[in-house]
Amino acid sequence: MASGRIVVGVDGSLESVRALSWAVEEAELRGDTVEVVYAYDHDPAWAVTPVGTGPVPLSAPPNVEERARDAAMERIDEAVDKADARKGSVEIVRRPVADPNPARALVEASENADLLVVASRGTGAFMGLLLGSVSQKCAQLAQCPLVILPHPEGED
């Protein structure tokens, strides 16, 4: 049985898959569970009415929230497969979060977690020194220790 919980944010990028791989390896060492968080937006589309009357919400298509959640679960499964996270003994918990703000979703998920893991999306020599907006917000507000995996040098 797992003793702790490591939360990792994924977004489908190669960097987030690397973060998931790192989190799984760390969880194996600690005997922890890995909670994979994917934030998604499930709001219905907006239509613009004639000039001056402003946006009007359309009726949501049937099962829009369910379809958005299913698509998020697919993104999580793809990340888990790419990270080869199923091969070990670590318990993987999939957590799609209906929130268009990934930083907020991860900060909330960090409550009572033992570790939060995110990837930096920096590119280039100068940009590599900067954190992405999600990792920066997590560094400011995470409710547990945070690991930010840097963008590998020499890769785009």
XYZ file of N, CA, C and O in Angstrom:
624
model
N 0.837 -1.186 0.000
C 0.000 0.000 0.000
C 0.879 1.246 0.000
O 1.889 1.316 0.669
N 0.470 2.215 -0.783
C 1.240 3.434 -0.931
C 1.189 4.266 0.342
O 0.177 4.302 1.031
N 2.299 4.944 0.627
C 2.344 5.742 1.841
C 2.087 7.215 1.579
O 1.729 7.937 2.483
N 2.273 7.667 0.360
C 2.099 9.082 0.058
C 1.526 9.285 -1.326
O 1.168 8.329 -2.021
N 1.457 10.560 -1.719
C 0.842 10.906 -2.993
C 1.695 11.941 -3.699
O 1.993 13.002 -3.150
N 2.086 11.610 -4.935
C 2.811 12.534 -5.793
C 1.856 12.965 -6.894
O 1.315 12.130 -7.618
N 1.647 14.269 -7.009
C 0.775 14.830 -8.038
C 1.653 15.305 -9.184
O 2.664 15.973 -8.963
N 1.263 14.966 -10.411
C 2.005 15.418 -11.589
C 1.019 15.971 -12.610
O -0.029 15.381 -12.857
N 1.372 17.121 -13.165
C 0.526 17.741 -14.187
C 0.954 17.308 -15.568
O 2.150 17.319 -15.887
N -0.023 16.913 -16.384
C 0.260 16.566 -17.776
C -0.624 17.408 -18.690
O -1.735 17.789 -18.327
N -0.096 17.694 -19.884
C -0.849 18.462 -20.866
C -0.675 17.906 -22.280
O -1.076 18.529 -23.248
N -0.065 16.735 -22.383
C 0.158 16.123 -23.688
C 1.509 16.442 -24.297
O 1.907 15.836 -25.277
N 2.234 17.388 -23.710
C 3.548 17.752 -24.243
C 4.594 16.712 -23.859
O 4.421 15.960 -22.893
N 5.686 16.679 -24.626
C 6.797 15.783 -24.324
C 7.368 16.085 -22.943
O 7.720 15.177 -22.185
N 7.421 17.373 -22.587
C 7.943 17.760 -21.271
C 7.089 17.178 -20.150
O 7.628 16.696 -19.150
N 5.776 17.215 -20.324
C 4.916 16.688 -19.252
C 5.002 15.172 -19.163
O 4.878 14.609 -18.077
N 5.248 14.499 -20.279
C 5.449 13.048 -20.254
C 6.735 12.732 -19.490
O 6.780 11.792 -18.692
N 7.768 13.537 -19.699
C 9.014 13.363 -18.939
C 8.781 13.587 -17.446
O 9.330 12.879 -16.605
N 7.973 14.577 -17.121
C 7.657 14.833 -15.712
C 6.927 13.640 -15.105
O 7.204 13.241 -13.969
N 6.014 13.044 -15.860
C 5.293 11.863 -15.385
C 6.248 10.697 -15.178
O 6.178 10.007 -14.160
N 7.160 10.488 -16.112
C 8.160 9.413 -15.956
C 8.982 9.621 -14.688
O 9.225 8.680 -13.930
N 9.409 10.855 -14.468
C 10.201 11.170 -13.272
C 9.380 10.901 -12.018
O 9.878 10.320 -11.053
N 8.122 11.335 -12.027
C 7.260 11.156 -10.856
C 7.048 9.675 -10.551
O 7.036 9.272 -9.384
N 6.899 8.857 -11.577
C 6.707 7.414 -11.376
C 7.962 6.795 -10.776
O 7.883 5.988 -9.840
N 9.128 7.186 -11.286
C 10.379 6.661 -10.719
C 10.523 7.069 -9.253
O 10.922 6.261 -8.415
N 10.193 8.309 -8.947
C 10.265 8.788 -7.565
C 9.269 8.038 -6.688
O 9.583 7.662 -5.553
N 8.073 7.803 -7.207
C 7.048 7.084 -6.438
C 7.481 5.655 -6.150
O 7.187 5.123 -5.076
N 8.183 5.033 -7.103
C 8.682 3.673 -6.865
C 9.672 3.664 -5.707
O 9.647 2.756 -4.869
N 10.526 4.669 -5.636
C 11.501 4.753 -4.548
C 10.824 4.984 -3.201
O 11.256 4.450 -2.182
N 9.767 5.767 -3.207
C 9.089 6.155 -1.969
C 7.961 5.211 -1.568
O 7.496 5.259 -0.440
N 7.450 4.439 -2.531
C 6.270 3.631 -2.268
C 4.992 4.462 -2.309
O 4.020 4.163 -1.622
N 4.997 5.525 -3.122
C 3.872 6.448 -3.207
C 2.962 6.140 -4.398
O 3.329 5.410 -5.311
N 1.799 6.747 -4.370
C 0.858 6.741 -5.490
C 1.146 7.964 -6.344
O 1.535 9.013 -5.829
N 0.939 7.843 -7.656
C 1.059 8.987 -8.562
C -0.335 9.385 -9.013
O -1.093 8.559 -9.521
N -0.663 10.645 -8.805
C -1.940 11.192 -9.255
C -1.662 12.069 -10.474
O -0.969 13.083 -10.374
N -2.173 11.664 -11.624
C -1.946 12.377 -12.880
C -3.105 13.346 -13.089
O -4.252 12.933 -13.243
N -2.797 14.645 -13.106
C -3.815 15.682 -13.245
C -3.745 16.287 -14.645
O -2.670 16.681 -15.108
N -4.903 16.333 -15.289
C -5.041 16.974 -16.601
C -6.211 17.943 -16.508
O -7.347 17.532 -16.273
N -5.938 19.229 -16.651
C -6.995 20.243 -16.585
C -7.549 20.473 -17.986
O -6.802 20.550 -18.959
N -8.869 20.573 -18.066
C -9.516 20.787 -19.364
C -10.667 21.763 -19.228
O -11.228 21.960 -18.151
N -11.004 22.376 -20.350
C -12.106 23.334 -20.405
C -13.307 22.637 -21.012
O -13.207 22.030 -22.072
N -14.435 22.705 -20.353
C -15.625 22.029 -20.858
C -16.777 22.994 -21.144
O -17.894 22.576 -21.379
N -16.468 24.301 -21.132
C -17.528 25.278 -21.379
C -18.038 25.193 -22.805
O -17.264 24.961 -23.737
N -19.343 25.417 -23.012
C -19.883 25.410 -24.366
C -19.361 26.591 -25.168
O -18.913 27.590 -24.615
N -19.439 26.476 -26.467
C -18.984 27.540 -27.360
C -19.853 28.785 -27.179
O -20.985 28.714 -26.724
N -19.305 29.910 -27.569
C -20.046 31.173 -27.518
C -20.305 31.641 -28.936
O -19.462 31.504 -29.811
N -21.445 32.212 -29.151
C -21.774 32.782 -30.456
C -21.886 34.287 -30.308
O -22.306 34.790 -29.273
N -21.496 34.996 -31.332
C -21.592 36.442 -31.309
C -22.857 36.831 -32.059
O -23.083 36.409 -33.185
N -23.674 37.630 -31.410
C -24.922 38.105 -32.008
C -24.644 39.384 -32.778
O -23.513 39.867 -32.782
N -25.623 39.975 -33.429
C -25.388 41.212 -34.198
C -24.661 42.266 -33.369
O -24.749 42.290 -32.137
N -23.939 43.121 -34.063
C -23.091 44.142 -33.451
C -23.819 44.873 -32.332
O -24.959 45.289 -32.473
N -23.126 44.993 -31.217
C -23.635 45.751 -30.102
C -24.462 44.958 -29.102
O -24.781 45.464 -28.042
N -24.826 43.732 -29.406
C -25.652 42.982 -28.467
C -24.834 42.017 -27.620
O -25.367 41.449 -26.681
N -23.558 41.819 -27.942
C -22.673 41.007 -27.110
C -22.830 39.513 -27.311
O -23.680 39.053 -28.068
N -21.984 38.738 -26.637
C -22.009 37.276 -26.789
C -23.221 36.655 -26.083
O -23.688 37.160 -25.074
N -23.699 35.599 -26.660
C -24.832 34.867 -26.096
C -24.436 33.398 -26.011
O -23.986 32.825 -26.999
N -24.575 32.748 -24.840
C -24.195 31.339 -24.750
C -25.154 30.469 -25.561
O -26.354 30.676 -25.555
N -24.589 29.539 -26.290
C -25.387 28.565 -27.021
C -25.807 27.449 -26.079
O -25.185 27.234 -25.051
N -26.806 26.724 -26.444
C -27.142 25.525 -25.685
C -26.025 24.526 -25.880
O -25.547 24.327 -26.996
N -25.599 23.914 -24.806
C -24.532 22.926 -24.893
C -25.040 21.690 -25.618
O -26.168 21.267 -25.390
N -24.233 21.119 -26.511
C -24.645 19.870 -27.153
C -24.842 18.784 -26.095
O -24.276 18.879 -25.004
N -25.628 17.780 -26.404
C -25.847 16.709 -25.426
C -24.525 16.087 -24.981
O -23.619 15.886 -25.772
N -24.406 15.845 -23.696
C -23.255 15.161 -23.105
C -21.930 15.892 -23.301
O -20.878 15.256 -23.288
N -21.941 17.213 -23.475
C -20.695 17.934 -23.733
C -19.714 17.757 -22.579
O -18.513 17.572 -22.801
N -20.194 17.820 -21.353
C -19.290 17.661 -20.211
C -18.727 16.246 -20.146
O -17.547 16.057 -19.871
N -19.577 15.274 -20.416
C -19.123 13.881 -20.402
C -18.089 13.634 -21.496
O -17.074 12.978 -21.283
N -18.335 14.194 -22.685
C -17.379 14.015 -23.787
C -16.056 14.713 -23.489
O -14.991 14.196 -23.809
N -16.122 15.891 -22.883
C -14.890 16.601 -22.528
C -14.092 15.810 -21.494
O -12.867 15.697 -21.597
N -14.776 15.231 -20.515
C -14.095 14.420 -19.491
C -13.489 13.171 -20.123
O -12.366 12.786 -19.800
N -14.232 12.519 -21.024
C -13.703 11.336 -21.703
C -12.458 11.675 -22.518
O -11.482 10.918 -22.520
N -12.480 12.819 -23.198
C -11.311 13.247 -23.977
C -10.127 13.515 -23.052
O -8.981 13.177 -23.386
N -10.388 14.101 -21.890
C -9.317 14.348 -20.921
C -8.731 13.031 -20.424
O -7.508 12.898 -20.282
N -9.589 12.049 -20.161
C -9.091 10.734 -19.729
C -8.219 10.107 -20.816
O -7.201 9.471 -20.514
N -8.601 10.294 -22.078
C -7.782 9.778 -23.182
C -6.412 10.439 -23.186
O -5.399 9.775 -23.422
N -6.355 11.760 -22.942
C -5.066 12.460 -22.899
C -4.207 11.924 -21.755
O -3.002 11.764 -21.895
N -4.838 11.652 -20.618
C -4.098 11.090 -19.484
C -3.566 9.711 -19.848
O -2.387 9.405 -19.613
N -4.405 8.861 -20.431
C -3.977 7.515 -20.822
C -2.821 7.571 -21.817
O -1.875 6.782 -21.729
N -2.871 8.516 -22.773
C -1.781 8.673 -23.738
C -0.480 9.039 -23.030
O 0.581 8.496 -23.347
N -0.555 9.955 -22.067
C 0.641 10.350 -21.320
C 1.195 9.181 -20.518
O 2.403 8.953 -20.485
N 0.304 8.414 -19.887
C 0.734 7.253 -19.098
C 1.410 6.230 -20.013
O 2.461 5.674 -19.671
N 0.842 6.002 -21.189
C 1.450 5.070 -22.143
C 2.809 5.565 -22.622
O 3.782 4.803 -22.649
N 2.904 6.842 -22.993
C 4.170 7.402 -23.475
C 5.247 7.382 -22.397
O 6.417 7.206 -22.691
N 4.836 7.574 -21.163
C 5.787 7.565 -20.043
C 6.138 6.149 -19.613
O 6.988 5.966 -18.755
N 5.457 5.163 -20.203
C 5.664 3.760 -19.849
C 5.447 3.553 -18.346
O 6.161 2.807 -17.696
N 4.441 4.253 -17.820
C 4.201 4.264 -16.380
C 3.480 3.025 -15.873
O 3.393 2.815 -14.676
N 2.961 2.200 -16.755
C 2.219 1.011 -16.317
C 3.135 -0.163 -15.995
O 2.682 -1.156 -15.453
N 4.405 -0.053 -16.357
C 5.297 -1.202 -16.232
C 5.669 -1.554 -14.795
O 5.986 -2.669 -14.502
N 5.628 -0.592 -13.918
C 6.065 -0.834 -12.542
C 4.918 -1.170 -11.621
O 3.812 -1.496 -12.035
N 5.211 -1.047 -10.352
C 4.224 -1.397 -9.330
C 3.520 -0.172 -8.751
O 2.731 -0.297 -7.823
N 3.802 0.994 -9.309
C 3.226 2.229 -8.790
C 1.758 2.328 -9.168
O 1.378 2.104 -10.320
N 0.931 2.695 -8.188
C -0.493 2.924 -8.467
C -0.629 4.280 -9.151
O -0.123 5.294 -8.671
N -1.303 4.299 -10.305
C -1.536 5.523 -11.067
C -3.006 5.896 -10.928
O -3.887 5.115 -11.277
N -3.264 7.090 -10.405
C -4.626 7.609 -10.286
C -4.801 8.678 -11.349
O -4.009 9.620 -11.421
N -5.813 8.517 -12.188
C -6.089 9.480 -13.254
C -7.111 10.494 -12.743
O -8.165 10.110 -12.270
N -6.773 11.779 -12.885
C -7.664 12.815 -12.364
C -7.865 13.940 -13.378
O -7.133 14.925 -13.376
N -8.851 13.789 -14.239
C -9.192 14.914 -15.108
C -9.917 15.973 -14.284
O -10.758 15.646 -13.449
N -9.567 17.239 -14.485
C -10.154 18.324 -13.708
C -10.785 19.330 -14.665
O -10.099 19.879 -15.532
N -12.077 19.561 -14.513
C -12.796 20.520 -15.353
C -12.470 21.934 -14.889
O -13.198 22.540 -14.110
N -11.333 22.429 -15.349
C -10.887 23.781 -14.998
C -9.997 24.274 -16.138
O -8.984 23.643 -16.449
N -10.352 25.374 -16.772
C -9.524 25.871 -17.873
C -8.192 26.453 -17.418
O -7.360 26.810 -18.231
N -7.981 26.535 -16.108
C -6.751 27.097 -15.555
C -5.912 25.968 -14.945
O -6.136 25.577 -13.799
N -4.926 25.439 -15.698
C -4.138 24.302 -15.189
C -3.377 24.618 -13.907
O -3.261 23.750 -13.036
N -2.877 25.834 -13.773
C -2.135 26.181 -12.554
C -3.040 26.076 -11.331
O -2.654 25.507 -10.309
N -4.233 26.606 -11.435
C -5.175 26.533 -10.316
C -5.515 25.086 -9.982
O -5.551 24.686 -8.820
N -5.740 24.262 -11.024
C -6.066 22.849 -10.804
C -4.925 22.136 -10.086
O -5.157 21.336 -9.168
N -3.689 22.428 -10.478
C -2.540 21.772 -9.855
C -2.312 22.260 -8.423
O -1.984 21.465 -7.541
N -2.490 23.549 -8.195
C -2.335 24.075 -6.837
C -3.372 23.440 -5.916
O -3.052 23.022 -4.799
N -4.599 23.326 -6.378
C -5.640 22.681 -5.570
C -5.312 21.208 -5.329
O -5.505 20.690 -4.234
N -4.795 20.523 -6.354
C -4.439 19.110 -6.213
C -3.254 18.919 -5.270
O -3.088 17.844 -4.695
N -2.438 19.964 -5.111
C -1.258 19.845 -4.244
C -1.608 19.824 -2.757
O -0.762 19.459 -1.937
N -2.842 20.168 -2.428
C -3.251 20.133 -1.024
C -3.157 18.703 -0.505
O -3.665 17.768 -1.123
N -2.473 18.513 0.591
C -2.252 17.210 1.234
C -1.426 16.242 0.385
O -1.402 15.048 0.667
N -0.767 16.735 -0.650
C 0.133 15.888 -1.437
C 1.519 15.930 -0.804
O 1.851 16.855 -0.048
N 2.313 14.929 -1.105
C 3.689 14.900 -0.610
C 4.643 15.613 -1.556
O 5.714 16.061 -1.150
N 4.247 15.701 -2.838
C 5.103 16.309 -3.839
C 4.256 16.677 -5.047
O 3.338 15.936 -5.410
N 4.558 17.821 -5.660
C 3.948 18.241 -6.919
C 5.051 18.289 -7.963
O 6.119 18.858 -7.705
N 4.816 17.692 -9.126
C 5.813 17.643 -10.195
C 5.216 18.273 -11.449
O 4.123 17.895 -11.881
N 5.930 19.248 -12.004
C 5.531 19.879 -13.259
C 6.770 20.027 -14.136
O 7.895 19.922 -13.657
N 6.539 20.296 -15.407
C 7.632 20.508 -16.342
C 7.718 21.980 -16.697
O 6.712 22.676 -16.761
N 8.927 22.442 -16.927
C 9.137 23.793 -17.429
C 9.032 23.736 -18.940
O 9.497 22.784 -19.568
N 8.437 24.725 -19.538
C 8.278 24.745 -20.996
C 9.220 25.746 -21.648
O 9.014 26.150 -22.771
N 10.265 26.191 -20.924
C 11.196 27.176 -21.459
C 11.871 26.689 -22.728
O 12.129 25.508 -22.896
N 12.155 27.610 -23.638
C 12.851 27.262 -24.881
C 13.963 28.262 -25.120
O 13.845 29.430 -24.773
N 15.023 27.797 -25.735
C 16.125 28.679 -26.078
C 16.971 29.044 -24.875
O 16.624 28.776 -23.736
N 18.126 29.702 -25.139
C 19.068 30.032 -24.074
C 18.458 30.986 -23.052
O 18.526 30.740 -21.849
N 17.854 32.081 -23.512
C 17.275 33.039 -22.574
C 15.965 32.534 -21.995
O 15.760 32.560 -20.790
N 15.077 32.052 -22.852
C 13.770 31.586 -22.378
C 13.911 30.386 -21.447
O 13.078 30.183 -20.588
N 14.968 29.592 -21.620
C 15.180 28.448 -20.749
C 15.410 28.840 -19.302
O 15.244 28.035 -18.395
N 15.811 30.108 -19.084
C 16.010 30.598 -17.721
C 14.689 30.950 -17.048
O 14.615 31.089 -15.837
N 13.657 31.115 -17.850
C 12.354 31.513 -17.324
C 11.460 30.298 -17.147
O 11.561 29.324 -17.878
N 10.567 30.393 -16.196
C 9.586 29.333 -15.997
C 8.353 29.637 -16.822
O 8.037 30.793 -17.075
N 7.637 28.601 -17.209
C 6.349 28.801 -17.851
C 5.368 29.346 -16.839
O 5.602 29.304 -15.623
N 4.257 29.856 -17.319
C 3.293 30.472 -16.409
C 2.712 29.468 -15.417
O 2.481 29.805 -14.255
N 2.481 28.229 -15.845
C 1.923 27.224 -14.939
C 2.942 26.854 -13.868
O 2.628 26.853 -12.677
N 4.175 26.575 -14.272
C 5.180 26.200 -13.274
C 5.502 27.368 -12.350
O 5.723 27.181 -11.146
N 5.474 28.582 -12.868
C 5.724 29.746 -12.033
C 4.614 29.913 -10.996
O 4.872 30.148 -9.813
N 3.371 29.763 -11.404
C 2.245 29.885 -10.472
C 2.310 28.770 -9.419
O 2.057 29.015 -8.245
N 2.677 27.569 -9.846
C 2.821 26.461 -8.889
C 3.933 26.756 -7.892
O 3.799 26.465 -6.704
N 5.038 27.347 -8.366
C 6.144 27.688 -7.465
C 5.702 28.702 -6.420
O 6.168 28.672 -5.275
N 4.791 29.582 -6.792
C 4.313 30.597 -5.863
C 3.277 30.066 -4.878
O 3.229 30.504 -3.733
N 2.430 29.106 -5.325
C 1.248 28.767 -4.538
C 1.109 27.302 -4.120
O 0.155 26.976 -3.407
N 1.994 26.428 -4.567
C 1.857 25.008 -4.235
C 1.795 24.811 -2.727
O 2.457 25.508 -1.961
N 0.993 23.847 -2.323
C 0.770 23.574 -0.903
C 1.624 22.405 -0.407
O 1.351 21.840 0.655
N 2.640 22.044 -1.186
C 3.551 20.959 -0.833
C 4.873 21.228 -1.546
O 4.955 22.137 -2.370
N 5.909 20.432 -1.279
C 7.156 20.593 -2.033
C 6.906 20.423 -3.530
O 6.022 19.670 -3.947
N 7.685 21.134 -4.337
C 7.508 21.181 -5.787
C 8.798 20.822 -6.499
O 9.866 21.287 -6.122
N 8.683 19.994 -7.537
C 9.799 19.707 -8.430
C 9.401 20.229 -9.802
O 8.341 19.876 -10.323
N 10.262 21.098 -10.370
C 10.047 21.591 -11.730
C 11.160 21.009 -12.582
O 12.329 21.318 -12.382
N 10.771 20.146 -13.514
C 11.758 19.520 -14.382
C 12.066 20.475 -15.531
O 11.153 20.892 -16.243
N 13.346 20.801 -15.734
C 13.703 21.756 -16.788
C 13.582 21.139 -18.173
O 13.611 19.914 -18.332
N 13.447 22.012 -19.152
C 13.452 21.592 -20.549
C 14.853 21.076 -20.851
O 15.838 21.742 -20.532
N 14.986 19.879 -21.425
C 16.319 19.336 -21.706
C 17.096 20.229 -22.661
O 16.548 20.719 -23.644
N 18.365 20.472 -22.355
C 19.207 21.295 -23.213
C 19.360 20.655 -24.579
O 19.436 19.423 -24.700
N 19.387 21.483 -25.609
C 19.616 20.992 -26.963
C 18.380 20.408 -27.616
O 18.467 19.892 -28.722
N 17.237 20.460 -26.971
C 16.002 19.943 -27.571
C 14.998 21.062 -27.690
O 14.956 21.973 -26.892
N 14.172 20.995 -28.701
C 13.126 22.014 -28.882
C 11.812 21.494 -28.392
O 11.525 20.368 -28.375
